[in-house]
CSV table of C-alpha atoms and ligand atoms in Angstrom, one decimal:
chain,number,residue,atom,x,y,z
A,1,MET,CA,123.1,-1.0,-66.6
A,2,ILE,CA,121.9,-4.2,-65.0
A,3,TRP,CA,124.2,-5.0,-62.1
A,4,ASN,CA,123.1,-8.6,-61.5
A,5,ILE,CA,122.1,-10.1,-64.9
A,6,GLU,CA,121.4,-13.5,-63.5
A,7,TYR,CA,118.8,-12.5,-60.9
A,8,GLU,CA,117.4,-9.4,-62.5
A,9,THR,CA,116.6,-11.0,-65.8
A,10,MET,CA,115.7,-14.5,-64.5
A,11,ALA,CA,112.6,-16.0,-66.3
A,12,ARG,CA,109.3,-15.7,-64.3
A,13,GLU,CA,109.0,-19.5,-63.7
A,14,ASP,CA,112.5,-19.7,-62.4
A,15,ILE,CA,112.2,-16.8,-60.1
A,16,ARG,CA,108.9,-18.2,-58.7
A,17,GLN,CA,110.7,-21.5,-58.0
A,18,LEU,CA,113.6,-19.8,-56.3
A,19,GLN,CA,111.1,-17.7,-54.2
A,20,ILE,CA,109.3,-20.8,-53.0
A,21,GLU,CA,112.6,-22.6,-52.0
A,22,ARG,CA,113.8,-19.5,-50.2
A,23,LEU,CA,110.4,-19.0,-48.6
A,24,GLN,CA,110.3,-22.5,-47.2
A,25,SER,CA,113.7,-22.2,-45.6
A,26,THR,CA,112.8,-18.8,-44.2
A,27,LEU,CA,109.6,-20.2,-42.7
A,28,ASN,CA,111.5,-23.0,-41.1
A,29,ARG,CA,114.0,-20.7,-39.6
A,30,VAL,CA,111.4,-18.3,-38.1
A,31,TYR,CA,109.4,-21.3,-36.8
A,32,LYS,CA,112.5,-22.6,-35.0
A,33,ASN,CA,114.0,-19.4,-33.8
A,34,VAL,CA,111.4,-16.7,-33.3
A,35,PRO,CA,108.9,-17.4,-30.5
A,36,TYR,CA,106.4,-15.0,-32.0
A,37,TYR,CA,106.2,-17.0,-35.3
A,38,LYS,CA,106.3,-20.4,-33.5
A,39,ALA,CA,103.2,-19.4,-31.5
A,40,LEU,CA,101.5,-17.9,-34.5
A,41,PHE,CA,102.1,-20.9,-36.8
A,42,ASP,CA,101.0,-23.3,-34.0
A,43,GLU,CA,97.8,-21.3,-33.4
A,44,TYR,CA,96.9,-21.3,-37.2
A,45,HIS,CA,98.1,-24.9,-37.8
A,46,ILE,CA,100.7,-23.8,-40.3
A,47,ILE,CA,103.4,-26.3,-41.2
A,48,PRO,CA,106.3,-24.6,-43.1
A,49,GLU,CA,106.8,-27.7,-45.3
A,50,GLU,CA,103.2,-27.4,-46.4
A,51,ILE,CA,103.6,-23.9,-47.8
A,52,ASN,CA,104.3,-24.9,-51.4
A,53,SER,CA,103.2,-21.9,-53.4
A,54,ILE,CA,102.9,-18.1,-53.1
A,55,ALA,CA,99.1,-18.6,-52.8
A,56,ASP,CA,99.7,-20.9,-49.7
A,57,LEU,CA,101.4,-18.0,-48.0
A,58,ARG,CA,97.9,-16.4,-47.6
A,59,GLN,CA,97.2,-18.8,-44.7
A,60,ILE,CA,99.7,-16.9,-42.6
A,61,PRO,CA,98.3,-13.8,-40.8
A,62,PHE,CA,100.0,-10.5,-41.4
A,63,THR,CA,102.8,-9.0,-39.4
A,64,THR,CA,102.4,-5.3,-38.6
A,65,LYS,CA,104.3,-2.5,-37.0
A,66,ALA,CA,102.4,-3.3,-33.8
A,67,THR,CA,103.9,-6.8,-33.9
A,68,LEU,CA,107.4,-5.2,-34.0
A,69,ARG,CA,106.5,-2.8,-31.1
A,70,GLU,CA,105.2,-5.7,-29.0
A,71,ASN,CA,108.4,-7.5,-29.5
A,72,TYR,CA,110.7,-4.5,-28.9
A,73,PRO,CA,113.6,-4.4,-29.1
A,74,TYR,CA,115.0,-7.8,-30.2
A,75,GLY,CA,112.0,-10.2,-30.0
A,76,MET,CA,111.7,-10.6,-33.8
A,77,PHE,CA,115.4,-11.5,-34.3
A,78,ALA,CA,115.9,-15.1,-35.7
A,79,VAL,CA,119.6,-15.2,-34.7
A,80,PRO,CA,121.4,-14.6,-31.4
A,81,LEU,CA,122.7,-11.1,-30.9
A,82,ARG,CA,126.3,-12.2,-31.3
A,83,GLU,CA,125.6,-12.9,-35.0
A,84,VAL,CA,124.0,-9.5,-35.5
A,85,VAL,CA,126.6,-7.0,-36.8
A,86,ARG,CA,124.5,-3.9,-37.4
A,87,ILE,CA,121.4,-2.4,-35.8
A,88,HIS,CA,119.2,0.3,-37.3
A,89,SER,CA,115.9,1.7,-36.5
A,90,SER,CA,112.9,3.0,-38.4
A,91,SER,CA,112.6,6.8,-38.5
A,92,GLY,CA,109.2,6.6,-36.9
A,93,THR,CA,107.3,8.5,-39.7
A,94,THR,CA,104.2,7.4,-37.8
A,95,GLY,CA,104.5,6.5,-34.2
A,96,LYS,CA,107.3,4.9,-32.1
A,97,PRO,CA,110.5,3.7,-33.9
A,98,THR,CA,111.2,0.0,-34.3
A,99,VAL,CA,114.5,-1.9,-34.2
A,100,VAL,CA,116.0,-3.9,-37.1
A,101,GLY,CA,119.1,-6.1,-37.2
A,102,TYR,CA,121.5,-7.5,-39.9
A,103,THR,CA,123.9,-10.4,-39.9
A,104,ARG,CA,127.1,-10.1,-42.0
A,105,ASN,CA,125.3,-12.0,-44.8
A,106,ASP,CA,122.4,-9.6,-44.6
A,107,LEU,CA,124.8,-6.6,-45.1
A,108,LYS,CA,126.4,-8.4,-48.0
A,109,HIS,CA,123.0,-8.8,-49.7
A,110,TRP,CA,122.0,-5.2,-48.8
A,111,SER,CA,125.1,-3.8,-50.4
A,112,GLU,CA,124.5,-5.8,-53.6
A,113,LEU,CA,120.9,-4.7,-53.7
A,114,MET,CA,122.0,-1.0,-53.4
A,115,ALA,CA,124.5,-1.6,-56.2
A,116,ARG,CA,121.6,-2.7,-58.3
A,117,VAL,CA,119.6,0.5,-57.4
A,118,LEU,CA,122.5,2.7,-58.3
A,119,ALA,CA,123.4,0.8,-61.5
A,120,ALA,CA,119.8,0.9,-62.7
A,121,ALA,CA,120.0,4.7,-62.5
A,122,GLY,CA,123.2,4.7,-64.6
A,123,VAL,CA,125.8,5.1,-61.8
A,124,THR,CA,129.2,3.5,-62.5
A,125,LYS,CA,132.6,3.4,-60.8
A,126,ASP,CA,133.5,6.6,-62.6
A,127,ASP,CA,130.9,8.6,-60.6
A,128,THR,CA,131.3,10.6,-57.5
A,129,VAL,CA,128.3,9.9,-55.3
A,130,GLN,CA,127.3,12.5,-52.7
A,131,ILE,CA,125.1,10.8,-50.1
A,132,ALA,CA,123.0,13.4,-48.3
A,133,PHE,CA,120.8,10.9,-46.4
A,134,ASP,CA,121.2,10.8,-42.7
A,135,TYR,CA,123.9,8.5,-41.5
A,136,GLY,CA,122.8,7.0,-38.2
A,137,LEU,CA,119.9,4.9,-37.0
A,138,PHE,CA,118.1,5.7,-40.3
A,139,THR,CA,119.0,3.2,-43.0
A,140,GLY,CA,119.4,5.7,-45.9
A,141,GLY,CA,123.0,6.9,-45.4
A,142,PHE,CA,124.6,3.5,-44.7
A,143,GLY,CA,122.5,1.7,-47.3
A,144,PHE,CA,123.6,3.9,-50.1
A,145,HIS,CA,127.1,4.1,-48.9
A,146,TYR,CA,127.9,0.4,-49.1
A,147,GLY,CA,126.2,0.0,-52.5
A,148,ALA,CA,128.1,2.9,-54.0
A,149,GLU,CA,131.4,1.6,-52.6
A,150,LEU,CA,130.6,-1.9,-54.1
A,151,ILE,CA,130.2,-0.3,-57.5
A,152,GLY,CA,133.5,1.4,-57.0
A,153,ALA,CA,132.3,5.0,-57.2
A,154,SER,CA,133.9,7.7,-55.1
A,155,VAL,CA,131.7,8.2,-52.1
A,156,VAL,CA,131.2,11.6,-50.4
A,157,PRO,CA,129.2,11.0,-47.2
A,158,THR,CA,127.8,14.5,-46.6
A,159,SER,CA,124.9,13.2,-44.6
A,160,LEU,CA,122.6,16.0,-43.5
A,161,ALA,CA,125.0,19.0,-43.9
A,162,ALA,CA,123.2,22.2,-44.6
A,163,PRO,CA,122.2,22.9,-48.3
A,164,GLU,CA,124.8,25.5,-48.8
A,165,LYS,CA,127.6,23.2,-47.6
A,166,GLN,CA,126.2,20.4,-49.9
A,167,ILE,CA,126.4,22.8,-52.8
A,168,HIS,CA,130.0,23.8,-52.1
A,169,ILE,CA,131.0,20.2,-51.8
A,170,MET,CA,129.0,19.3,-54.9
A,171,ARG,CA,130.9,22.0,-56.9
A,172,ASP,CA,134.4,21.5,-55.4
A,173,TYR,CA,134.5,17.7,-55.3
A,174,ARG,CA,132.8,17.5,-58.8
A,175,THR,CA,129.9,15.4,-57.6
A,176,THR,CA,128.0,13.6,-60.4
A,177,VAL,CA,125.4,11.7,-58.4
A,178,LEU,CA,123.2,13.0,-55.5
A,179,ALA,CA,121.3,10.7,-53.2
A,180,CYS,CA,118.9,12.2,-50.6
A,181,SER,CA,115.2,12.7,-49.8
A,182,PRO,CA,113.3,14.5,-52.6
A,183,SER,CA,112.4,17.3,-50.2
A,184,PHE,CA,116.0,17.8,-49.3
A,185,ALA,CA,116.9,17.8,-53.0
A,186,LEU,CA,114.4,20.6,-53.4
A,187,ALA,CA,115.9,22.6,-50.5
A,188,ILE,CA,119.4,22.2,-52.2
A,189,ALA,CA,117.9,23.3,-55.5
A,190,GLU,CA,116.5,26.4,-54.0
A,191,LYS,CA,119.7,27.3,-52.3
A,192,LEU,CA,121.5,26.8,-55.6
A,193,LYS,CA,119.3,29.4,-57.2
A,194,GLU,CA,119.8,31.8,-54.3
A,195,LEU,CA,123.5,31.5,-54.4
A,196,LYS,CA,123.4,32.2,-58.2
A,197,ILE,CA,125.8,29.4,-59.0
A,198,ASN,CA,126.2,28.9,-62.7
A,199,ARG,CA,125.1,25.5,-64.0
A,200,ASN,CA,128.5,25.1,-65.8
A,201,GLU,CA,130.2,25.0,-62.4
A,202,LEU,CA,128.5,21.7,-61.6
A,203,VAL,CA,128.9,18.3,-63.3
A,204,MET,CA,125.9,16.7,-61.7
A,205,ARG,CA,124.1,14.1,-63.9
A,206,ILE,CA,122.0,11.8,-61.8
A,207,GLY,CA,119.8,12.0,-58.7
A,208,ILE,CA,118.4,9.1,-56.7
A,209,PHE,CA,115.7,10.1,-54.3
A,210,GLY,CA,113.4,8.2,-52.0
A,211,SER,CA,112.2,7.7,-48.4
A,212,GLU,CA,109.0,9.8,-48.8
A,213,PRO,CA,106.3,10.2,-51.5
A,214,TRP,CA,107.1,12.8,-54.3
A,215,SER,CA,105.1,13.8,-57.3
A,216,GLU,CA,106.0,13.9,-61.0
A,217,LYS,CA,105.8,17.7,-60.8
A,218,LEU,CA,108.4,17.6,-58.1
A,219,ARG,CA,110.6,15.3,-60.2
A,220,SER,CA,110.6,17.8,-63.1
A,221,SER,CA,111.3,20.7,-61.0
A,222,ILE,CA,114.3,18.9,-59.3
A,223,GLN,CA,115.5,17.8,-62.7
A,224,ASN,CA,115.4,21.3,-64.1
A,225,ASP,CA,116.9,23.0,-61.1
A,226,LEU,CA,119.7,20.6,-60.4
A,227,PHE,CA,120.4,19.7,-64.1
A,228,ILE,CA,120.0,16.0,-63.4
A,229,ASP,CA,118.1,12.9,-64.4
A,230,ALA,CA,116.1,12.0,-61.2
A,231,TYR,CA,115.2,8.4,-60.2
A,232,ASP,CA,112.8,7.1,-57.5
A,233,THR,CA,113.8,4.4,-55.1
A,234,TYR,CA,111.7,2.7,-52.4
A,235,GLY,CA,112.4,0.8,-49.3
A,236,LEU,CA,111.6,0.5,-45.6
A,237,SER,CA,113.7,-0.4,-42.6
A,238,GLU,CA,111.6,-3.3,-41.4
A,239,ILE,CA,112.3,-5.1,-44.7
A,240,MET,CA,115.9,-3.9,-45.4
A,241,GLY,CA,116.1,-0.1,-45.7
A,242,PRO,CA,116.5,1.3,-49.2
A,243,GLY,CA,117.1,-1.5,-51.7
A,244,VAL,CA,113.6,-3.0,-52.0
A,245,ALA,CA,112.4,-1.6,-55.4
A,246,SER,CA,113.9,1.0,-57.7
A,247,GLU,CA,113.4,2.7,-61.1
A,248,CYS,CA,115.3,1.8,-64.2
A,249,ASP,CA,115.9,4.4,-67.0
A,250,ARG,CA,112.3,3.8,-68.4
A,251,LYS,CA,110.9,5.2,-65.1
A,252,ASN,CA,107.8,3.3,-65.5
A,253,GLY,CA,107.4,1.7,-62.1
A,254,LEU,CA,109.9,0.4,-59.6
A,255,HIS,CA,111.5,-3.0,-60.2
A,256,LEU,CA,111.1,-5.2,-57.1
A,257,PHE,CA,114.1,-7.4,-56.2
A,258,GLU,CA,112.2,-10.6,-56.3
A,259,ASP,CA,115.1,-12.9,-55.4
A,260,HIS,CA,114.9,-11.3,-51.9
A,261,TYR,CA,111.3,-10.4,-51.5
A,262,ILE,CA,107.8,-11.6,-52.2
A,263,ALA,CA,105.1,-9.0,-52.8
A,264,GLU,CA,101.4,-9.1,-52.4
A,265,ILE,CA,98.8,-6.3,-52.8
A,266,ILE,CA,95.9,-6.4,-50.4
A,267,ASP,CA,92.7,-4.5,-49.8
A,268,PRO,CA,93.7,-2.5,-46.7
A,269,ASP,CA,90.2,-2.7,-45.2
A,270,THR,CA,89.5,-6.4,-45.7
A,271,GLY,CA,93.0,-7.9,-46.0
A,272,LYS,CA,92.0,-9.8,-49.2
A,273,VAL,CA,94.7,-10.3,-51.7
A,274,LEU,CA,94.0,-8.3,-54.9
A,275,PRO,CA,94.8,-9.2,-58.5
A,276,PRO,CA,97.7,-7.5,-60.4
A,277,GLY,CA,96.8,-4.0,-61.6
A,278,GLU,CA,94.6,-3.2,-58.6
A,279,MET,CA,95.7,-0.5,-56.1
A,280,GLY,CA,96.1,-1.7,-52.6
A,281,GLU,CA,98.5,-2.0,-49.7
A,282,LEU,CA,101.8,-3.6,-50.3
A,283,VAL,CA,102.6,-6.6,-48.2
A,284,LEU,CA,106.2,-7.9,-48.2
A,285,THR,CA,107.9,-11.2,-47.2
A,286,THR,CA,111.7,-11.4,-47.0
A,287,ILE,CA,113.2,-14.6,-48.3
A,288,THR,CA,116.9,-14.1,-47.6
A,289,LYS,CA,117.1,-12.1,-44.4
A,290,GLU,CA,118.8,-13.9,-41.6
A,291,ALA,CA,118.7,-11.6,-38.6
A,292,MET,CA,115.2,-10.4,-38.9
A,293,PRO,CA,113.0,-12.1,-41.5
A,294,MET,CA,109.6,-10.6,-42.0
A,295,ILE,CA,106.6,-12.7,-43.0
A,296,ARG,CA,103.7,-10.9,-44.7
A,297,TYR,CA,104.6,-7.5,-43.4
A,298,ARG,CA,102.0,-4.8,-44.0
A,299,THR,CA,103.9,-1.8,-45.2
A,300,GLY,CA,101.1,0.7,-45.0
A,301,ASP,CA,102.1,1.9,-48.5
A,302,LEU,CA,99.7,1.9,-51.4
A,303,THR,CA,100.7,0.8,-54.9
A,304,LYS,CA,99.8,-1.7,-57.6
A,305,MET,CA,101.7,-4.4,-59.4
A,306,ILE,CA,102.7,-3.9,-63.0
A,307,GLU,CA,103.3,-7.3,-64.6
A,308,GLU,CA,104.1,-6.4,-68.2
A,309,SER,CA,107.7,-6.9,-69.0
A,310,CYS,CA,109.9,-3.8,-69.1
A,311,PRO,CA,111.9,-2.9,-72.2
A,312,CYS,CA,115.0,-2.4,-70.0
A,313,GLY,CA,115.5,-6.2,-70.0
A,314,ARG,CA,114.7,-6.8,-66.3
A,315,LYS,CA,112.0,-9.5,-65.9
A,316,SER,CA,111.0,-8.5,-62.4
A,317,LEU,CA,107.6,-7.4,-61.3
A,318,ARG,CA,107.3,-3.6,-61.0
A,319,LEU,CA,105.5,-1.5,-58.4
A,320,ALA,CA,103.7,1.7,-59.4
A,321,ARG,CA,105.2,4.8,-57.8
A,322,PHE,CA,104.2,5.2,-54.2
A,323,THR,CA,102.1,8.4,-53.8
A,324,THR,CA,100.6,7.7,-50.4
A,325,ARG,CA,100.4,5.6,-47.2
A,326,SER,CA,97.2,4.1,-46.1
A,327,ASP,CA,97.6,5.8,-42.7
A,328,ASP,CA,98.2,9.2,-44.2
A,329,MET,CA,94.5,9.2,-45.1
A,330,PHE,CA,92.4,11.7,-43.2
A,331,ILE,CA,88.7,12.1,-43.2
A,332,ILE,CA,87.1,15.6,-43.5
A,333,HIS,CA,83.3,16.0,-43.5
A,334,GLY,CA,83.1,12.2,-44.1
A,335,VAL,CA,85.3,12.4,-47.2
A,336,LYS,CA,88.4,10.2,-47.2
A,337,LEU,CA,91.4,12.1,-48.6
A,338,PHE,CA,95.1,11.5,-49.2
A,339,PRO,CA,97.6,14.4,-49.3
A,340,SER,CA,98.5,13.2,-52.9
A,341,GLN,CA,94.9,14.1,-54.0
A,342,ILE,CA,95.3,17.7,-52.8
A,343,GLU,CA,98.8,17.8,-54.3
A,344,SER,CA,97.6,16.8,-57.7
A,345,ILE,CA,95.0,19.6,-57.7
A,346,LEU,CA,97.6,22.1,-56.6
A,347,ALA,CA,99.9,20.9,-59.4
A,348,THR,CA,97.4,22.2,-61.9
A,349,VAL,CA,96.9,25.6,-60.4
A,350,GLU,CA,99.2,28.2,-61.9
A,351,HIS,CA,101.6,30.2,-59.7
A,352,THR,CA,101.7,27.6,-56.9
A,353,GLU,CA,104.9,25.8,-55.8
A,354,PRO,CA,105.3,22.1,-54.9
A,355,HIS,CA,105.5,23.1,-51.2
A,356,TYR,CA,102.3,22.7,-49.2
A,357,GLN,CA,101.0,21.6,-45.8
A,358,LEU,CA,97.6,20.5,-44.7
A,359,ILE,CA,96.4,21.7,-41.3
A,360,ILE,CA,93.3,20.0,-39.8
A,361,GLU,CA,91.6,21.6,-36.9
A,362,ARG,CA,88.3,21.5,-35.1
A,363,GLU,CA,86.5,24.8,-34.9
A,364,GLY,CA,83.2,25.0,-33.1
A,365,GLY,CA,82.7,21.2,-33.4
A,366,MET,CA,83.4,21.4,-37.2
A,367,ASP,CA,86.4,19.9,-38.9
A,368,GLU,CA,88.3,22.5,-40.9
A,369,LEU,CA,91.0,21.8,-43.5
A,370,GLU,CA,93.4,24.5,-44.2
A,371,ILE,CA,95.7,24.2,-47.2
A,372,GLN,CA,98.9,26.2,-46.9
A,373,VAL,CA,100.7,26.5,-50.2
A,374,GLU,CA,103.6,28.6,-51.4
A,375,VAL,CA,103.1,30.8,-54.4
A,376,SER,CA,105.8,31.5,-57.0
A,377,GLU,CA,108.4,34.1,-56.4
A,378,ASN,CA,107.2,36.3,-59.2
A,379,ILE,CA,103.8,36.8,-57.4
A,380,VAL,CA,104.0,40.0,-55.4
A,381,PHE,CA,102.1,39.9,-52.2
A,382,ASP,CA,100.4,43.2,-52.6
A,383,GLU,CA,98.7,42.0,-55.8
A,384,VAL,CA,95.6,41.2,-53.9
A,385,LYS,CA,93.4,40.5,-56.9
A,386,LYS,CA,95.8,37.9,-58.3
A,387,LEU,CA,96.2,36.2,-54.9
A,388,MET,CA,92.4,36.0,-54.5
A,389,LYS,CA,92.2,34.4,-57.9
A,390,ILE,CA,94.6,31.7,-57.0
A,391,GLN,CA,92.9,31.1,-53.7
A,392,ASP,CA,89.5,30.9,-55.3
A,393,GLU,CA,90.7,28.6,-58.0
A,394,ILE,CA,92.1,26.1,-55.4
A,395,LYS,CA,88.9,26.2,-53.3
A,396,GLN,CA,86.7,25.8,-56.3
A,397,ARG,CA,88.7,22.9,-57.7
A,398,ILE,CA,88.7,21.0,-54.4
A,399,PHE,CA,85.0,21.6,-54.0
A,400,GLU,CA,84.3,20.4,-57.6
A,401,GLU,CA,86.4,17.3,-57.1
A,402,TYR,CA,85.6,16.3,-53.5
A,403,GLY,CA,82.5,18.4,-52.5
A,404,ILE,CA,84.2,19.9,-49.4
A,405,HIS,CA,84.9,23.5,-48.5
A,406,VAL,CA,88.5,24.2,-47.4
A,407,LYS,CA,90.4,27.2,-46.3
A,408,VAL,CA,93.4,28.2,-48.4
A,409,LYS,CA,96.3,30.2,-47.1
A,410,LEU,CA,98.8,31.4,-49.7
A,411,VAL,CA,102.3,31.9,-48.2
A,412,GLU,CA,105.3,33.5,-49.7
A,413,SER,CA,107.9,31.4,-51.4
A,414,LYS,CA,110.2,29.5,-49.0
A,415,ARG,CA,108.0,30.3,-46.0
A,416,LEU,CA,107.0,26.7,-45.2
A,417,GLU,CA,109.5,24.7,-43.2
A,418,ARG,CA,112.1,22.8,-45.2
A,419,THR,CA,113.3,19.5,-43.9
A,420,GLN,CA,116.5,17.5,-44.4
A,421,GLY,CA,114.7,14.2,-43.6
A,422,LYS,CA,111.1,13.3,-44.3
A,423,ILE,CA,108.5,16.0,-44.8
A,424,LYS,CA,105.3,16.1,-42.7
A,425,ARG,CA,102.4,17.0,-45.0
A,426,VAL,CA,99.5,16.6,-42.7
A,427,ILE,CA,99.2,18.3,-39.3
A,428,ASP,CA,96.1,17.0,-37.6
A,429,ARG,CA,95.3,19.0,-34.5
A,430,ARG,CA,91.9,17.6,-33.9
A,431,ASN,CA,92.9,15.2,-31.1
A,432,GLN,CA,94.8,17.9,-29.2
A,433,GLN,CA,91.7,20.0,-29.2
A,434,GLN,CA,89.2,17.5,-27.9
B,501,LIG,O1,112.8,5.5,-45.8
B,501,LIG,C1,114.3,3.7,-46.4
B,501,LIG,C2,114.8,4.5,-47.6
B,501,LIG,C3,115.9,5.2,-47.5
B,501,LIG,C4,114.1,4.4,-48.8
B,501,LIG,C5,116.4,5.9,-48.5
B,501,LIG,C6,114.6,5.1,-49.9
B,501,LIG,C7,115.7,5.8,-49.8
B,501,LIG,P1,111.9,4.0,-43.3
B,501,LIG,O2,112.5,5.2,-42.5
B,501,LIG,O3,111.6,2.8,-42.5
B,501,LIG,O4,112.9,3.6,-44.4
B,501,LIG,O5,110.6,4.5,-44.0
B,501,LIG,C8,109.9,3.7,-44.8
B,501,LIG,O6,109.1,5.6,-46.2
B,501,LIG,O7,107.1,2.6,-45.7
B,501,LIG,C9,107.2,4.6,-47.2
B,501,LIG,O8,106.0,5.0,-46.5
B,501,LIG,C10,108.2,5.7,-47.3
B,501,LIG,N1,109.0,5.6,-48.5
B,501,LIG,C11,110.2,5.1,-48.7
B,501,LIG,N2,110.6,5.3,-50.0
B,501,LIG,C12,109.6,5.9,-50.7
B,501,LIG,C13,109.4,6.3,-52.0
B,501,LIG,C14,113.3,4.4,-45.5
B,501,LIG,N3,110.3,6.1,-53.0
B,501,LIG,C15,108.7,4.4,-45.4
B,501,LIG,N4,108.2,6.8,-52.3
B,501,LIG,C16,107.9,3.5,-46.4
B,501,LIG,C17,107.2,7.0,-51.4
B,501,LIG,C18,108.5,6.1,-49.7
B,501,LIG,N5,107.4,6.6,-50.1
């Protein structure tokens, strides 16, 4: 279902016009109210009234996480604190957390955006939505909460209760929709198998997952194990929290809410804007935010724009699923690698599970990458021959694909740490060892 027909199906020319109007007013406000932007615009001779197209936006330098840290905690706010009614903070996936604020109007927009996210996945007021995202400084819990309430669904705010408790609540309260991180969904799915709960005892139908990258393989295993249709949703606290872009039932890219954000894709090395269809780093500009507008914020997330219209009826630009961050990249023997590249190889190796971790160490001056991956439950650990075969296959596939030798450690099912929040795939110990 389309929650906001007017904006979600607005013709491309109209949305562009709306974006430019809203952009100009945002630029004016930040120039007047945020000393950081005033100094920046003056230095680059940028006059807000002269930014008349999305292309003109390119004159303005990027804002980065470092900018937010330098202006910690409230330096980027464009309104006095008395108008700020909510404060959240980024979860600090990489580095120190940053602070974000919302006015009453911002919260109204956010709730409406989250209603769009939920409606696009098929959620209605007849659903019971269990929100297993952290409620706290993290934006996930509260973001979903207000959106689900706006739709009129029954909200069960379980936050990060342990998987077993989530399952009991899911069964007893007749939950139909689960929202959480994909890794937590997997932990819940595993517990469900362990508890041997019959699928007829659950009435779950939809899952909405985000806050970290997850593969199509993970999507199918969550769908099978939790008996649901699983949707991907994307967002980041600096821009809003969840409620930036989300999948519709075609699951062919995430619809960006363009009446609130302008997207650009840049080459992460040169900063040059790339044409639609090319992979690069997503840069976002908010055009309705009052408390903390962001101009050309470098998200660090890699994706590409999909311009073809979607059969669902929404006219908005779509963003390809986010598999990786530009700063997740690591270099091993001169080869640049992302965890998702290793993950896609593991996905083709039989008897491995979608749980893995990459450990990078320096041994005798040489960088070593160890891939720790769980094997399926049906593999018995004294079947040495079988294990060797799996190990060799992974090593060989990585060597063929990337020309590097890696160590592979197969671990028993459920041995790797499970997380309720975001999962950490790469553990780089090289700096500690120097
Ligand atoms: O993770 C907001 C959120 C909450 C999104 C709930 C979706 C659902 P932060 O803690 O600021 O905010 O982390 C933002 O998480 O820059 C991405 O690197 C990553 N991320 C978020 N959603 C996805 C996704 C929330 N669907 C950072 N796929 C972002 C891949 C994602 N990565």
